[in-house]
Amino acid sequence: MPIRIHVDVMLAKRKMKSNELAELVGITVQNLSILKTGKAKAIRFSTLECLCKALDCQPGDLLEFTDE
Amino acid sequence: MILVPFAYGFAWSYIEYFPQHWVFQQNFKIVGGFTPTIKVLAFVISMIKGAVVMYGLWVLISLFHLYEQGQIFKAANVQCFKSLSRTLFLWVAATIITEPLLTLILTMNNPPGLHAIQFSLKSADVTALVVGGILSVIARVMADAQAIEEEMELTV
């Protein structure tokens, strides 16, 4: 997948656990795992907004495009 | 599914006790009655259709097992619908193959000049072809639904 989500990097920076982030964002730990492992095919803007609020970051901090 | 061969075996074992119009639309005479050889050969030939029925039942069992597990729009469900469509087409093919073979076997003891080969295509066969085509279309639509569900599952 050319678009990567660096949730694990931001989790480490904010010293937050996955289950805490999942609860703040309002998604299941399994769905968060799908994001972290790069298996997600799409992300809703609402989810991205909640992630940015919970991790206190910009969408650009989470998303990266790699030309594979 | 296991009862199908028993049902066919029972029917051919006691065929002389059934009203003939229930069993076979015949335009020919069976001289000498239903000998054991005729019954065994007829059973073997009619099991061609029986095998198709058993395959269809096995596919239906698999499909309902998937529904029981909560799997509605998965690749396995799509395969089941394609298999059901195939079963109906095979049913018609089996009918076309078995009917002349059966008439040949039933008239094998007839004197020369009274052997028969019968072909027929009934409205039920045409219906089976149409329903098979409809199931094929349903399988195609379900394949699209499966792709959409997979995408939805991986949308966070």
XYZ file of C-alpha atoms in Angstrom:
224
model
C 0.000 0.000 0.000
C 1.628 3.329 -1.088
C -0.016 5.290 1.757
C 1.385 4.396 5.174
C -0.056 5.361 8.553
C 2.489 5.955 11.296
C 0.194 5.384 14.254
C 2.804 3.292 16.069
C 5.386 6.120 15.756
C 2.947 8.669 17.209
C 1.893 6.230 19.953
C 5.541 5.894 20.975
C 6.035 9.687 20.889
C 2.969 10.317 23.028
C 3.756 7.315 25.267
C 0.238 5.991 24.779
C -0.999 2.417 24.620
C -3.013 1.033 21.698
C -6.108 0.271 23.760
C -6.062 3.813 25.224
C -5.889 5.336 21.746
C -8.612 2.998 20.456
C -10.922 4.083 23.276
C -10.217 7.784 22.685
C -10.788 7.455 18.935
C -13.876 5.254 19.332
C -12.676 2.287 17.303
C -11.887 -1.273 18.310
C -8.368 -2.439 19.072
C -8.679 -4.759 16.070
C -9.427 -1.842 13.742
C -6.488 0.084 15.214
C -4.339 -2.970 14.546
C -5.551 -2.965 10.918
C -4.319 0.645 10.675
C -0.990 -0.100 12.330
C -0.238 -3.139 10.166
C -1.038 -1.308 6.940
C -3.948 -3.599 5.990
C -6.497 -0.778 5.922
C -7.875 0.060 2.480
C -9.482 3.339 3.540
C -9.764 5.641 6.529
C -12.707 7.888 7.285
C -12.058 11.599 7.814
C -13.900 11.313 11.128
C -11.442 8.610 12.259
C -8.456 10.686 11.048
C -9.826 13.725 12.924
C -10.168 11.692 16.154
C -6.652 10.267 15.732
C -5.190 13.769 15.280
C -7.057 15.044 18.354
C -6.021 12.067 20.492
C -2.375 12.159 19.381
C -2.198 15.966 19.176
C -0.754 15.951 15.681
C -1.456 16.867 12.068
C -2.707 14.420 9.404
C 0.671 14.793 7.722
C 2.343 13.408 10.848
C 0.323 10.249 10.483
C 0.173 9.770 6.707
C 3.074 9.170 4.355
C 3.080 8.448 0.638
C 5.742 6.078 -0.635
C 6.191 5.494 -4.355
C 6.416 1.674 -4.486
C -27.787 -36.550 0.682
C -27.048 -40.125 1.690
C -30.704 -41.033 1.168
C -30.590 -40.208 -2.555
C -28.983 -43.492 -3.707
C -31.219 -45.423 -1.302
C -34.281 -43.671 -2.717
C -33.229 -44.442 -6.290
C -32.409 -48.042 -5.303
C -35.773 -48.461 -3.577
C -37.621 -46.974 -6.557
C -35.958 -49.281 -9.066
C -36.303 -52.320 -6.786
C -40.071 -51.918 -6.567
C -40.692 -50.176 -9.901
C -43.329 -52.647 -10.991
C -45.543 -51.633 -8.055
C -45.532 -47.912 -8.923
C -48.106 -46.476 -11.342
C -46.185 -46.299 -14.598
C -47.166 -42.720 -15.386
C -45.553 -41.636 -12.073
C -42.226 -43.107 -13.001
C -41.684 -42.783 -16.698
C -43.463 -41.262 -19.638
C -43.020 -44.057 -22.096
C -44.028 -44.381 -25.688
C -42.711 -47.916 -25.882
C -43.474 -51.373 -24.550
C -41.287 -53.204 -22.058
C -41.410 -56.850 -23.013
C -40.636 -59.341 -20.262
C -41.095 -56.887 -17.414
C -38.430 -55.490 -15.124
C -35.780 -58.174 -14.787
C -33.114 -57.853 -12.057
C -30.508 -57.022 -14.740
C -32.703 -54.213 -16.073
C -33.260 -52.890 -12.543
C -29.533 -52.848 -11.715
C -28.538 -51.206 -15.012
C -31.385 -48.688 -14.758
C -30.325 -47.846 -11.191
C -26.728 -47.269 -12.304
C -27.813 -45.023 -15.181
C -30.319 -43.079 -13.082
C -27.560 -42.475 -10.503
C -26.016 -40.103 -13.053
C -28.886 -37.754 -12.198
C -28.686 -38.941 -8.604
C -25.045 -37.855 -8.432
C -26.042 -34.388 -9.684
C -28.754 -34.213 -6.985
C -26.243 -35.289 -4.312
C -23.760 -32.643 -5.501
C -26.484 -29.978 -5.394
C -27.501 -31.004 -1.887
C -23.868 -30.964 -0.741
C -23.495 -27.406 -2.095
C -26.711 -26.333 -0.319
C -25.470 -27.862 2.952
C -22.181 -25.963 2.563
C -24.044 -22.706 1.811
C -26.326 -22.972 4.855
C -23.337 -23.909 7.009
C -21.720 -20.621 5.937
C -24.919 -18.696 6.789
C -24.945 -20.422 10.167
C -21.440 -19.052 10.779
C -22.659 -15.555 9.863
C -20.804 -15.477 6.559
C -23.120 -13.905 4.006
C -21.006 -12.120 1.381
C -17.804 -14.143 1.392
C -15.933 -15.748 -1.474
C -17.120 -19.185 -0.343
C -20.784 -18.064 -0.637
C -20.139 -16.826 -4.175
C -18.617 -20.197 -5.060
C -21.703 -21.956 -3.661
C -24.034 -19.935 -5.882
C -21.830 -20.629 -8.919
C -21.892 -24.335 -8.024
C -25.698 -24.301 -7.665
C -25.996 -22.705 -11.088
C -23.653 -25.363 -12.472
C -25.742 -28.080 -10.779
C -28.894 -27.018 -12.598
C -27.093 -27.010 -15.949
C -25.657 -30.450 -15.122
C -29.161 -31.645 -14.191
C -30.437 -30.818 -17.676
C -27.358 -32.415 -19.277
C -27.858 -35.528 -17.136
C -31.507 -35.713 -18.187
C -30.519 -35.526 -21.868
C -27.937 -38.284 -21.355
C -29.864 -40.648 -19.091
C -33.251 -40.722 -20.810
C -32.112 -42.423 -24.038
C -29.844 -44.767 -22.063
C -32.720 -45.710 -19.758
C -35.115 -46.402 -22.620
C -32.438 -48.535 -24.269
C -31.973 -50.539 -21.076
C -35.698 -50.896 -20.420
C -36.251 -52.258 -23.928
C -33.101 -54.405 -24.045
C -35.144 -57.616 -23.688
C -37.603 -56.587 -26.389
C -37.636 -58.598 -29.620
C -35.785 -57.084 -32.620
C -37.622 -54.098 -33.999
C -39.114 -53.126 -30.650
C -36.052 -51.554 -29.037
C -36.479 -47.842 -28.356
C -34.458 -44.737 -27.680
C -36.389 -41.798 -26.312
C -35.293 -38.186 -26.128
C -37.372 -35.455 -24.568
C -36.984 -31.930 -23.300
C -39.688 -30.939 -20.847
C -40.706 -27.513 -19.606
C -39.141 -28.435 -16.246
C -35.769 -28.777 -17.994
C -36.145 -25.355 -19.628
C -37.113 -23.935 -16.221
C -34.002 -25.493 -14.693
C -31.867 -23.848 -17.391
C -33.486 -20.461 -16.761
C -33.114 -20.743 -12.981
C -29.491 -21.853 -13.469
C -28.889 -18.716 -15.520
C -30.520 -16.554 -12.841
C -28.332 -18.147 -10.145
C -25.300 -17.415 -12.305
C -26.297 -13.720 -12.406
C -26.897 -13.749 -8.637
C -23.402 -15.200 -8.140
C -21.962 -12.358 -10.223
C -23.809 -9.740 -8.149
C -22.709 -11.446 -4.917
C -19.098 -11.340 -6.105
C -19.432 -7.535 -6.342
C -21.094 -7.468 -2.912
C -18.206 -9.534 -1.535
C -15.680 -7.027 -2.890
C -17.633 -4.165 -1.295
C -17.858 -5.969 2.049
C -14.122 -6.711 2.044
C -13.433 -3.046 1.387
C -15.849 -2.027 4.182
C -14.173 -4.449 6.614
C -10.829 -2.794 5.932
C -12.192 0.762 6.177
C -11.479 2.268 9.600
